[in-house]
Short mmCIF file of C-alpha atoms in Angstrom, two decimals:
data_model
loop_
_atom_site.label_atom_id
_atom_site.label_comp_id
_atom_site.label_asym_id
_atom_site.label_seq_id
_atom_site.Cartn_x
_atom_site.Cartn_y
_atom_site.Cartn_z
CA MET A 875 -16.84 -9.50 4.19
CA LEU A 876 -16.92 -7.80 7.61
CA GLY A 877 -14.01 -9.81 9.02
CA LEU A 878 -11.99 -9.14 5.87
CA TYR A 879 -12.81 -5.44 5.93
CA LEU A 880 -11.81 -5.12 9.59
CA GLY A 881 -8.61 -7.08 8.98
CA ALA A 882 -7.66 -4.94 5.99
CA PHE A 883 -8.51 -1.76 7.91
CA LEU A 884 -6.24 -2.87 10.75
CA GLY A 885 -3.43 -3.73 8.39
CA MET A 886 -3.52 -0.39 6.59
CA LEU A 887 -4.07 1.53 9.84
CA SER A 888 -0.97 -0.13 11.22
CA GLU A 889 0.99 0.90 8.14
CA THR A 890 1.03 4.59 9.10
CA SER A 891 0.19 4.50 12.81
CA MET A 892 3.86 4.14 13.71
CA ASN A 893 4.90 7.30 11.88
CA ILE A 894 3.74 9.69 14.56
CA ALA A 895 5.13 7.41 17.27
CA LEU A 896 8.67 7.20 15.85
CA PRO A 897 10.09 10.13 17.91
CA SER A 898 8.66 8.60 21.11
CA LEU A 899 9.98 5.14 20.22
CA MET A 900 13.48 6.49 19.52
CA ASP A 901 13.51 7.98 23.01
CA ALA A 902 11.98 4.90 24.65
CA PHE A 903 14.43 2.38 23.19
CA GLY A 904 17.45 4.61 22.54
CA VAL A 905 17.65 3.90 18.80
CA GLY A 906 18.29 6.19 15.84
CA ALA A 907 16.16 7.07 12.84
CA GLY A 908 17.88 4.49 10.63
CA THR A 909 16.91 1.73 13.05
CA VAL A 910 13.44 2.86 14.04
CA GLN A 911 12.36 3.16 10.38
CA TRP A 912 12.31 -0.64 10.26
CA LEU A 913 9.06 -0.57 12.21
CA VAL A 914 7.57 0.94 9.05
CA VAL A 915 9.75 -0.44 6.25
CA GLY A 916 10.12 -3.91 7.79
CA TYR A 917 6.36 -4.20 8.19
CA MET A 918 5.82 -3.42 4.51
CA LEU A 919 8.71 -5.67 3.48
CA VAL A 920 7.02 -8.68 5.10
CA ILE A 921 3.72 -7.76 3.45
CA GLY A 922 5.42 -7.61 0.07
CA VAL A 923 7.07 -11.00 0.60
CA VAL A 924 3.84 -12.74 1.70
CA LEU A 925 1.49 -11.21 -0.89
CA PRO A 926 2.60 -13.19 -3.98
CA PHE A 927 1.73 -16.48 -2.28
CA VAL A 928 -1.86 -15.66 -1.36
CA GLY A 929 -3.31 -16.74 -4.71
CA LEU A 930 -1.63 -20.12 -4.28
CA LEU A 931 -2.71 -20.43 -0.65
CA LEU A 932 -6.35 -19.78 -1.61
CA LYS A 933 -6.12 -22.83 -3.88
CA TRP A 934 -4.88 -24.97 -0.99
CA PHE A 935 -6.82 -23.71 2.04
CA ARG A 936 -10.31 -22.41 2.69
CA ALA A 937 -10.53 -18.62 2.72
CA LYS A 938 -12.09 -18.71 6.18
CA THR A 939 -9.19 -20.77 7.55
CA LEU A 940 -6.61 -18.40 6.08
CA LEU A 941 -8.42 -15.37 7.46
CA VAL A 942 -8.61 -16.88 10.95
CA VAL A 943 -4.87 -17.60 10.86
CA ALA A 944 -4.13 -14.08 9.58
CA LEU A 945 -6.24 -12.31 12.19
CA GLY A 946 -4.86 -14.56 14.92
CA ALA A 947 -1.35 -13.62 13.85
CA PHE A 948 -2.23 -9.93 13.97
CA LEU A 949 -3.62 -10.36 17.48
CA VAL A 950 -0.45 -12.13 18.66
CA GLY A 951 1.82 -9.59 16.96
CA SER A 952 -0.08 -6.69 18.52
CA LEU A 953 0.22 -8.13 22.02
CA MET A 954 3.93 -8.83 21.50
CA SER A 955 4.58 -5.26 20.39
CA GLY A 956 2.41 -3.71 23.09
CA LEU A 957 4.18 -5.63 25.84
CA ALA A 958 7.67 -5.44 24.28
CA PRO A 959 10.48 -4.66 26.77
CA THR A 960 13.03 -4.37 23.93
CA PHE A 961 13.12 -2.94 20.43
CA ALA A 962 13.85 -6.39 19.00
CA MET A 963 10.61 -7.79 20.44
CA LEU A 964 8.68 -4.75 19.21
CA LEU A 965 10.06 -5.27 15.69
CA ALA A 966 9.29 -9.00 15.80
CA GLY A 967 5.68 -8.22 16.68
CA ARG A 968 5.49 -5.78 13.78
CA MET A 969 6.81 -8.45 11.41
CA ILE A 970 4.12 -10.87 12.56
CA GLN A 971 1.53 -8.16 11.93
CA GLY A 972 2.99 -7.82 8.43
CA VAL A 973 2.40 -11.51 7.72
CA SER A 974 -1.24 -11.02 8.65
CA THR A 975 -1.72 -7.95 6.48
CA GLY A 976 0.02 -9.66 3.57
CA LEU A 977 -2.59 -12.42 3.73
CA VAL A 978 -5.65 -10.23 4.23
CA LEU A 979 -5.21 -7.53 1.58
CA PRO A 980 -5.28 -9.68 -1.58
CA MET A 981 -7.97 -11.90 -0.06
CA MET A 982 -10.24 -8.87 0.29
CA PHE A 983 -9.85 -7.88 -3.35
CA SER A 984 -10.26 -11.46 -4.60
CA VAL A 985 -13.39 -12.15 -2.56
CA LEU A 986 -14.84 -8.79 -3.61
CA LEU A 987 -14.56 -9.75 -7.28
CA GLU A 988 -16.35 -13.03 -6.55
CA VAL A 989 -19.27 -11.81 -4.45
CA PHE A 990 -20.18 -8.45 -6.05
CA PRO A 991 -21.92 -8.25 -9.46
CA LYS A 992 -19.75 -6.84 -12.24
CA SER A 993 -21.97 -3.78 -12.65
CA LYS A 994 -21.24 -2.81 -9.03
CA ILE A 995 -17.48 -3.35 -9.05
CA GLY A 996 -16.80 0.41 -9.15
CA THR A 997 -18.92 1.09 -6.06
CA ALA A 998 -17.54 -1.96 -4.26
CA MET A 999 -14.01 -0.85 -5.10
CA GLY A 1000 -14.85 2.58 -3.70
CA ILE A 1001 -15.74 0.96 -0.36
CA THR A 1002 -12.55 -1.07 -0.49
CA THR A 1003 -10.52 2.01 -1.36
CA LEU A 1004 -12.15 3.78 1.59
CA ILE A 1005 -10.53 1.14 3.78
CA ILE A 1006 -7.20 1.11 1.96
CA MET A 1007 -6.86 4.91 1.83
CA PHE A 1008 -8.81 6.10 4.90
CA ALA A 1009 -7.02 3.81 7.35
CA PRO A 1010 -3.51 5.12 6.58
CA ALA A 1011 -4.86 8.68 6.62
CA VAL A 1012 -6.31 8.40 10.15
CA GLY A 1013 -3.50 6.21 11.52
CA PRO A 1014 -1.49 9.21 12.75
CA THR A 1015 -4.59 10.74 14.37
CA LEU A 1016 -5.38 7.62 16.40
CA SER A 1017 -1.74 7.16 17.33
CA GLY A 1018 -1.45 10.78 18.41
CA PHE A 1019 -4.49 10.35 20.65
CA PHE A 1020 -3.13 7.21 22.34
CA ILE A 1021 0.34 8.71 22.81
CA GLY A 1022 -1.10 11.91 24.26
CA ALA A 1023 -3.64 10.20 26.54
CA PHE A 1024 -1.74 7.04 27.53
CA SER A 1025 1.44 5.82 25.79
CA TRP A 1026 2.56 4.31 22.49
CA ARG A 1027 1.80 0.83 23.85
CA TRP A 1028 -1.93 1.54 23.72
CA ILE A 1029 -1.74 1.73 19.94
CA PHE A 1030 -1.05 -2.01 19.92
CA TYR A 1031 -3.62 -2.78 22.61
CA PHE A 1032 -6.22 -1.09 20.40
CA PHE A 1033 -5.09 -3.22 17.46
CA ALA A 1034 -5.48 -6.35 19.57
CA VAL A 1035 -9.07 -5.51 20.51
CA VAL A 1036 -10.11 -4.83 16.90
CA ALA A 1037 -8.36 -8.03 15.75
CA ALA A 1038 -10.35 -10.01 18.30
CA VAL A 1039 -13.62 -8.49 17.02
CA ALA A 1040 -12.61 -9.28 13.44
CA LEU A 1041 -11.95 -12.89 14.45
CA LEU A 1042 -15.44 -13.20 15.92
CA CYS A 1043 -16.98 -11.77 12.73
CA THR A 1044 -14.99 -14.22 10.63
CA PHE A 1045 -16.15 -17.21 12.63
CA ALA A 1046 -19.76 -16.01 12.35
CA PHE A 1047 -20.07 -14.80 8.75
CA MET A 1048 -17.15 -15.77 6.49
CA VAL A 1049 -17.81 -18.17 3.60
CA ASN A 1050 -15.44 -19.80 1.11
CA PRO A 1051 -16.08 -18.68 -2.51
CA TYR A 1052 -13.27 -20.70 -4.08
CA GLU A 1053 -12.77 -24.27 -5.22
CA LEU A 1054 -9.68 -25.92 -3.72
CA THR A 1055 -7.51 -27.31 -6.54
CA ARG A 1056 -4.25 -27.78 -4.58
CA PRO A 1057 -1.74 -27.26 -7.40
CA ARG A 1058 1.94 -28.24 -7.09
CA ILE A 1059 4.04 -25.84 -5.03
CA ASP A 1060 7.14 -24.63 -6.87
CA ALA A 1061 10.02 -24.20 -4.42
CA PHE A 1062 12.11 -22.16 -6.87
CA SER A 1063 9.32 -19.60 -7.24
CA CYS A 1064 8.97 -19.31 -3.48
CA LEU A 1065 12.72 -18.83 -2.99
CA THR A 1066 13.19 -16.23 -5.73
CA SER A 1067 10.11 -14.31 -4.61
CA VAL A 1068 11.31 -14.00 -1.02
CA VAL A 1069 14.92 -13.20 -1.97
CA GLY A 1070 13.91 -10.85 -4.79
CA PHE A 1071 11.27 -8.65 -3.20
CA GLY A 1072 12.88 -8.82 0.22
CA GLY A 1073 16.32 -8.01 -1.19
CA LEU A 1074 15.15 -4.96 -3.11
CA VAL A 1075 13.38 -3.44 -0.13
CA LEU A 1076 16.23 -4.32 2.25
CA GLY A 1077 18.83 -2.84 -0.09
CA VAL A 1078 17.02 0.46 -0.56
CA SER A 1079 16.38 0.70 3.19
CA LEU A 1080 20.07 0.25 3.99
CA VAL A 1081 21.17 3.03 1.63
CA GLY A 1082 20.20 5.69 4.17
CA GLU A 1083 22.46 4.20 6.86
CA PHE A 1084 25.36 2.73 4.85
CA GLY A 1085 25.18 4.52 1.50
CA LEU A 1086 25.91 2.67 -1.72
CA SER A 1087 28.51 0.43 -0.12
CA ALA A 1088 29.61 -2.81 -1.77
CA ALA A 1089 27.37 -4.85 0.54
CA VAL A 1090 24.29 -2.71 -0.15
CA VAL A 1091 24.86 -2.79 -3.91
CA ALA A 1092 25.29 -6.57 -3.73
CA ILE A 1093 21.96 -6.92 -1.92
CA LEU A 1094 20.24 -4.77 -4.55
CA VAL A 1095 21.77 -6.76 -7.42
CA VAL A 1096 20.83 -10.10 -5.87
CA GLY A 1097 17.29 -8.84 -5.29
CA ALA A 1098 16.93 -7.59 -8.87
CA VAL A 1099 18.29 -10.84 -10.35
CA ALA A 1100 15.99 -12.91 -8.14
CA VAL A 1101 12.94 -10.88 -9.22
CA ALA A 1102 13.92 -11.38 -12.87
CA LEU A 1103 14.30 -15.13 -12.33
CA TYR A 1104 10.97 -15.22 -10.52
CA GLY A 1105 9.21 -13.46 -13.40
CA ARG A 1106 10.80 -15.73 -15.98
CA ARG A 1107 9.77 -18.80 -13.98
CA GLN A 1108 6.14 -17.66 -13.70
CA LEU A 1109 5.86 -17.10 -17.46
CA ARG A 1110 7.12 -20.63 -18.15
CA MET A 1111 4.90 -22.48 -15.68
CA ASP A 1112 1.56 -24.04 -16.62
CA VAL A 1113 0.18 -23.19 -13.15
CA PRO A 1114 2.23 -20.22 -11.89
CA VAL A 1115 2.19 -18.92 -8.33
CA VAL A 1116 1.10 -15.58 -9.81
CA ASN A 1117 0.08 -15.35 -13.46
CA LEU A 1118 2.18 -12.46 -14.73
CA ARG A 1119 0.55 -12.71 -18.15
CA ALA A 1120 -1.89 -10.15 -16.79
CA PHE A 1121 0.75 -7.59 -17.76
CA ALA A 1122 0.09 -8.46 -21.41
CA ILE A 1123 -3.13 -6.47 -21.03
CA PRO A 1124 -2.26 -2.78 -21.54
CA GLN A 1125 -5.04 -1.29 -19.40
CA PHE A 1126 -4.11 -3.53 -16.47
CA THR A 1127 -0.46 -2.54 -16.70
CA THR A 1128 -1.33 1.15 -16.97
CA GLY A 1129 -3.70 1.01 -14.01
CA ALA A 1130 -1.14 -0.90 -11.96
CA VAL A 1131 1.57 1.72 -12.56
CA VAL A 1132 -0.80 4.53 -11.56
CA VAL A 1133 -1.86 2.66 -8.41
CA MET A 1134 1.78 2.04 -7.49
CA MET A 1135 2.80 5.69 -7.93
CA ASN A 1136 -0.28 6.94 -6.08
CA PHE A 1137 0.32 4.62 -3.14
CA GLY A 1138 3.93 5.78 -2.99
CA ILE A 1139 2.69 9.38 -2.76
CA THR A 1140 0.40 8.44 0.13
CA LEU A 1141 3.04 6.64 2.16
CA CYS A 1142 5.68 9.32 1.58
CA ALA A 1143 3.28 12.00 2.81
CA MET A 1144 2.05 9.91 5.75
CA TYR A 1145 5.65 9.16 6.75
CA LEU A 1146 6.96 12.72 6.49
CA MET A 1147 4.04 14.85 7.69
CA PRO A 1148 3.59 13.56 11.27
CA GLN A 1149 7.31 13.84 11.96
CA GLU A 1150 7.64 17.28 10.34
CA ILE A 1151 4.70 18.58 12.37
CA GLN A 1152 6.39 17.42 15.60
CA ASP A 1153 10.10 17.95 14.94
CA GLY A 1154 9.87 20.80 12.44
CA MET A 1155 7.05 22.83 13.96
CA GLY A 1156 7.22 21.79 17.60
CA ILE A 1157 3.63 20.51 17.82
CA PRO A 1158 3.02 17.70 20.39
CA ALA A 1159 2.05 14.21 19.17
CA ALA A 1160 -1.59 14.44 20.29
CA MET A 1161 -2.08 17.77 18.52
CA ALA A 1162 -0.21 16.50 15.46
CA GLY A 1163 -2.69 13.66 15.21
CA LEU A 1164 -5.58 16.11 15.27
CA VAL A 1165 -3.94 18.16 12.51
CA MET A 1166 -4.05 15.04 10.32
CA LEU A 1167 -7.72 14.30 11.07
CA PRO A 1168 -9.52 16.66 8.61
CA GLY A 1169 -7.54 15.23 5.72
CA GLY A 1170 -8.47 11.72 6.81
CA VAL A 1171 -12.17 12.59 6.84
CA VAL A 1172 -11.93 14.18 3.39
CA ASN A 1173 -10.10 11.08 2.18
CA ALA A 1174 -13.00 8.88 3.28
CA VAL A 1175 -15.64 11.01 1.55
CA VAL A 1176 -13.71 11.29 -1.72
CA SER A 1177 -12.96 7.55 -1.72
CA LEU A 1178 -16.67 6.76 -1.70
CA LEU A 1179 -17.51 9.41 -4.29
CA SER A 1180 -14.74 8.35 -6.66
CA GLY A 1181 -16.04 4.78 -6.76
CA ARG A 1182 -19.52 5.95 -7.69
CA LEU A 1183 -18.24 8.48 -10.22
CA TYR A 1184 -16.20 5.73 -11.84
CA ASP A 1185 -19.38 3.74 -12.49
CA VAL A 1186 -20.86 6.79 -14.24
CA ILE A 1187 -18.05 8.51 -16.15
CA GLY A 1188 -15.19 6.02 -16.19
CA PRO A 1189 -11.62 6.56 -14.97
CA LYS A 1190 -10.00 8.92 -17.46
CA ILE A 1191 -11.01 12.30 -16.01
CA LEU A 1192 -10.92 11.14 -12.39
CA VAL A 1193 -7.41 9.69 -12.45
CA ARG A 1194 -5.79 12.62 -14.24
CA SER A 1195 -7.59 15.23 -12.14
CA GLY A 1196 -6.64 13.43 -8.95
CA LEU A 1197 -2.94 13.40 -9.81
CA VAL A 1198 -2.95 17.11 -10.68
CA ILE A 1199 -4.65 17.92 -7.37
CA SER A 1200 -2.11 15.74 -5.54
CA VAL A 1201 0.75 17.76 -7.06
CA VAL A 1202 -0.88 20.97 -5.81
CA GLY A 1203 -1.18 19.51 -2.30
CA LEU A 1204 2.43 18.33 -2.31
CA ALA A 1205 3.62 21.74 -3.52
CA LEU A 1206 1.80 23.37 -0.62
CA LEU A 1207 3.47 20.96 1.82
CA MET A 1208 6.88 21.69 0.29
CA ALA A 1209 6.28 25.40 0.89
CA ALA A 1210 5.57 24.87 4.61
CA GLY A 1211 8.11 26.15 7.12
CA THR A 1212 8.81 26.15 10.83
CA THR A 1213 6.42 29.08 11.34
CA SER A 1214 3.58 27.83 9.13
CA SER A 1215 0.19 27.91 10.81
CA VAL A 1216 -1.78 24.82 11.72
CA ALA A 1217 -4.55 25.99 9.38
CA TYR A 1218 -2.09 26.05 6.47
CA ILE A 1219 -0.89 22.49 7.14
CA ILE A 1220 -4.47 21.25 7.44
CA ALA A 1221 -5.43 22.94 4.15
CA ALA A 1222 -2.42 21.47 2.32
CA HIS A 1223 -3.18 18.00 3.68
CA VAL A 1224 -6.85 18.27 2.70
CA VAL A 1225 -5.91 19.17 -0.88
CA LEU A 1226 -3.62 16.13 -1.06
CA MET A 1227 -6.33 13.91 0.43
CA ILE A 1228 -8.73 15.00 -2.32
CA GLY A 1229 -6.30 14.09 -5.07
CA VAL A 1230 -5.01 10.74 -3.81
CA PRO A 1231 -8.36 8.89 -3.41
CA LEU A 1232 -9.75 10.52 -6.55
CA THR A 1233 -7.00 8.64 -8.39
CA MET A 1234 -6.76 5.40 -6.42
CA SER A 1235 -10.20 3.79 -6.73
CA PRO A 1236 -10.65 4.46 -10.48
CA ALA A 1237 -7.10 3.28 -11.21
CA GLN A 1238 -7.62 0.04 -9.26
CA SER A 1239 -10.99 -0.54 -10.89
CA THR A 1240 -9.52 0.12 -14.34
CA ALA A 1241 -6.76 -2.41 -13.80
CA LEU A 1242 -8.96 -5.18 -12.40
CA ALA A 1243 -11.89 -4.58 -14.76
CA ALA A 1244 -9.56 -5.06 -17.73
CA LEU A 1245 -8.85 -8.65 -16.71
CA PRO A 1246 -10.88 -11.70 -17.71
CA PRO A 1247 -12.34 -13.60 -14.72
CA GLN A 1248 -9.65 -16.28 -14.73
CA LEU A 1249 -7.00 -13.66 -13.99
CA SER A 1250 -8.87 -11.62 -11.37
CA THR A 1251 -7.20 -13.27 -8.36
CA ASP A 1252 -3.75 -12.96 -9.92
CA GLY A 1253 -4.44 -9.34 -10.82
CA SER A 1254 -5.43 -8.56 -7.25
CA THR A 1255 -2.27 -10.20 -5.93
CA ILE A 1256 -0.09 -8.33 -8.42
CA LEU A 1257 -1.65 -4.97 -7.53
CA ASN A 1258 -1.26 -5.47 -3.81
CA THR A 1259 2.28 -6.79 -4.11
CA MET A 1260 3.33 -3.84 -6.26
CA GLN A 1261 1.71 -1.43 -3.80
CA GLN A 1262 3.41 -2.82 -0.73
CA VAL A 1263 6.84 -3.44 -2.23
CA TRP A 1264 6.88 -0.03 -3.88
CA GLY A 1265 5.41 1.54 -0.74
CA ALA A 1266 8.28 0.12 1.32
CA ILE A 1267 10.83 1.32 -1.25
CA ALA A 1268 9.21 4.76 -1.47
CA THR A 1269 9.24 5.10 2.32
CA ALA A 1270 12.88 4.06 2.42
CA VAL A 1271 13.75 6.59 -0.31
CA ALA A 1272 11.86 9.29 1.60
CA THR A 1273 13.89 8.39 4.70
CA VAL A 1274 17.15 8.67 2.74
CA LEU A 1275 16.14 12.03 1.26
CA LEU A 1276 14.96 13.29 4.65
CA GLY A 1277 18.36 12.47 6.13
CA ALA A 1278 20.22 13.99 3.18
CA GLY A 1279 18.22 17.21 3.41
CA GLN A 1280 18.76 17.43 7.16
CA SER A 1281 22.51 16.92 6.82
CA SER A 1282 22.72 19.55 4.09
CA ALA A 1283 20.81 22.07 6.19
CA VAL A 1284 22.88 21.38 9.31
CA ARG A 1285 26.09 21.95 7.35
CA ALA A 1286 24.62 25.28 6.24
CA GLY A 1287 24.10 26.24 9.89
CA ALA A 1288 20.37 25.50 10.28
CA GLY A 1289 18.90 24.47 13.61
CA HIS A 1290 17.16 21.13 14.26
CA ALA A 1291 13.66 22.32 13.34
CA GLN A 1292 14.69 24.07 10.12
CA ALA A 1293 16.89 21.13 9.14
CA PHE A 1294 13.97 18.74 9.54
CA VAL A 1295 11.72 20.94 7.40
CA THR A 1296 14.41 21.09 4.72
CA GLY A 1297 14.78 17.31 4.76
CA SER A 1298 11.01 16.90 4.48
CA ARG A 1299 11.02 19.08 1.37
CA PHE A 1300 13.45 16.66 -0.25
CA GLY A 1301 11.01 13.83 0.50
CA PHE A 1302 7.99 15.73 -0.80
CA ALA A 1303 9.90 16.52 -4.00
CA PHE A 1304 10.26 12.77 -4.53
CA ALA A 1305 6.49 12.39 -4.07
CA VAL A 1306 5.94 15.06 -6.74
CA ALA A 1307 8.13 13.04 -9.10
CA LEU A 1308 5.93 9.99 -8.44
CA ALA A 1309 2.82 12.03 -9.27
CA VAL A 1310 4.34 13.16 -12.57
CA ILE A 1311 5.19 9.57 -13.51
CA GLY A 1312 1.66 8.53 -12.57
CA PHE A 1313 0.14 11.28 -14.70
CA VAL A 1314 2.20 10.29 -17.75
CA ALA A 1315 1.02 6.70 -17.31
CA ALA A 1316 -2.58 7.89 -16.84
CA LEU A 1317 -2.54 9.42 -20.32
CA ARG A 1318 -2.87 5.85 -21.61
CA ILE A 1319 -6.08 5.19 -19.68
CA THR A 1320 -9.08 5.16 -22.01
CA SER A 1321 -12.50 6.49 -21.05
CA LEU A 1322 -14.10 3.11 -21.71
CA SER A 1323 -11.64 0.93 -19.82
CA GLY A 1324 -13.78 0.85 -16.73
CA LEU A 1325 -16.66 -0.65 -18.68
CA ILE A 1326 -14.80 -3.62 -20.18
CA ARG A 1327 -15.74 -6.16 -17.58
CA ALA A 1328 -19.42 -5.24 -17.57
CA GLU A 1329 -19.82 -7.69 -20.45
CA LYS A 1330 -19.14 -11.41 -20.19
CA VAL A 1331 -15.56 -12.23 -21.12
CA PRO A 1332 -15.22 -15.56 -22.96
CA ASP A 1333 -12.66 -18.19 -22.00
CA VAL A 1334 -9.60 -17.60 -24.16
CA ASP A 1335 -6.00 -18.69 -24.44
CA VAL A 1336 -3.32 -16.52 -22.87
CA SER A 1337 -2.29 -15.40 -26.35
CA ASP A 1338 -5.77 -13.94 -26.83
CA LEU A 1339 -5.87 -11.86 -23.64
CA GLY A 1340 -4.78 -8.70 -25.40
CA ALA A 1341 -7.78 -8.90 -27.70
CA VAL A 1342 -10.14 -9.33 -24.77
CA ALA A 1343 -8.56 -6.41 -22.90
CA ALA A 1344 -9.02 -4.22 -25.92
CA GLY A 1345 -12.74 -4.92 -25.78
CA ARG A 1346 -12.61 -7.15 -28.88
CA PRO A 1347 -13.36 -10.73 -27.73
CA GLU A 1348 -14.58 -11.49 -31.24
CA VAL A 1349 -10.93 -11.40 -32.37
CA ALA A 1350 -10.13 -14.14 -29.88
CA ARG A 1351 -13.07 -16.20 -31.15
CA GLU A 1352 -11.86 -15.79 -34.72
CA ARG A 1353 -8.43 -17.09 -33.73
CA LYS A 1354 -9.96 -20.18 -32.23
CA ALA A 1355 -12.13 -20.87 -35.28
#
């Protein structure tokens, strides 16, 4: 698992490491905010496009082979970006990194469910969540250090070194836990997946620069139609690329919605905070990274604790409490101004970093534990795809709201710093809305949902999955009799 863990850590670290570097990159390449955001949104777009195919790829290729290819791609992409003389080359390197992360993330969850005993899934998921949540939290800190001590290019050189270490670990320790069945590849599913998920993210990202123009609306409509066609196709296939019948299980669907909203909160905050600290409060990049560090440490501790608490008390209390705490943290960030102290920003960030991981691990465990074994890989792919696609959309929406708030403040006569703070408040308000949606969904989580998979789940037809998810496999057996 070490190679997988390092690869996933790199991928998630890379997801937020650019945020604190965006002002420097705009100056270095002479591009605007609407263009430079593609280093963040484009990266997540590629992840979202690649993710749905991982379950199929694991049935065609050995897990070790896929991981070697993924880590090799990340190494190449990092070197391309680090040495990039133009913005186009930098963006191309980021896209290649996105392909790698899109392969690694669902592989980590799938392999975890195969190698850990069911009674330890909560703890194992806590470790995994530590990677998924801690890496984005410390990304700005590491980036701030490299920018302050060297330059933004050293962020990518660091990535390359860690990718090389991960490759060595993979060659030495990785095993293949899956049987290769090599099912038929459905070209229509591949096409609609790429056009659908890519179109939705692209359309939302372009709103900030072009508004709801005819072209942007057309892209959004094409993306939505393609996603609908993709879903319909999967439900009609005997061997789908991703088995969407997992959504027939209420606890999986509920957990997935909570995970999606919670991840959107994280990425909105990690996108807005580093820039607000620099442009709104005048704090240098290196210092801004240090401001983000205490929250990252707290995130790591709470991630581990939430996994263990899940094994003991289940998800109900943890998920709801975490979302409430997140709202408090976001409210504190919304109240920040150009003259707010560093201590205040650190405290607000720490509160948010208590709430987010307290929700994430139990929600993920709830969703995956509700699935029978034959759907575990598909469930992992669905969760990761929803996270990345929604994360890209949420970041794009935050960018649009940031720009709208800035423009409104400038028209009212505000200076650059105050305008940036005002725009950030618009973005944080969106994150609060996500938390509210997540809390409403969390009301459907039952206290026993985390214990479902502790018992053996019998092989059942798809029509019986709802009975299994409800903890009543005997109903499924009666139907078969």
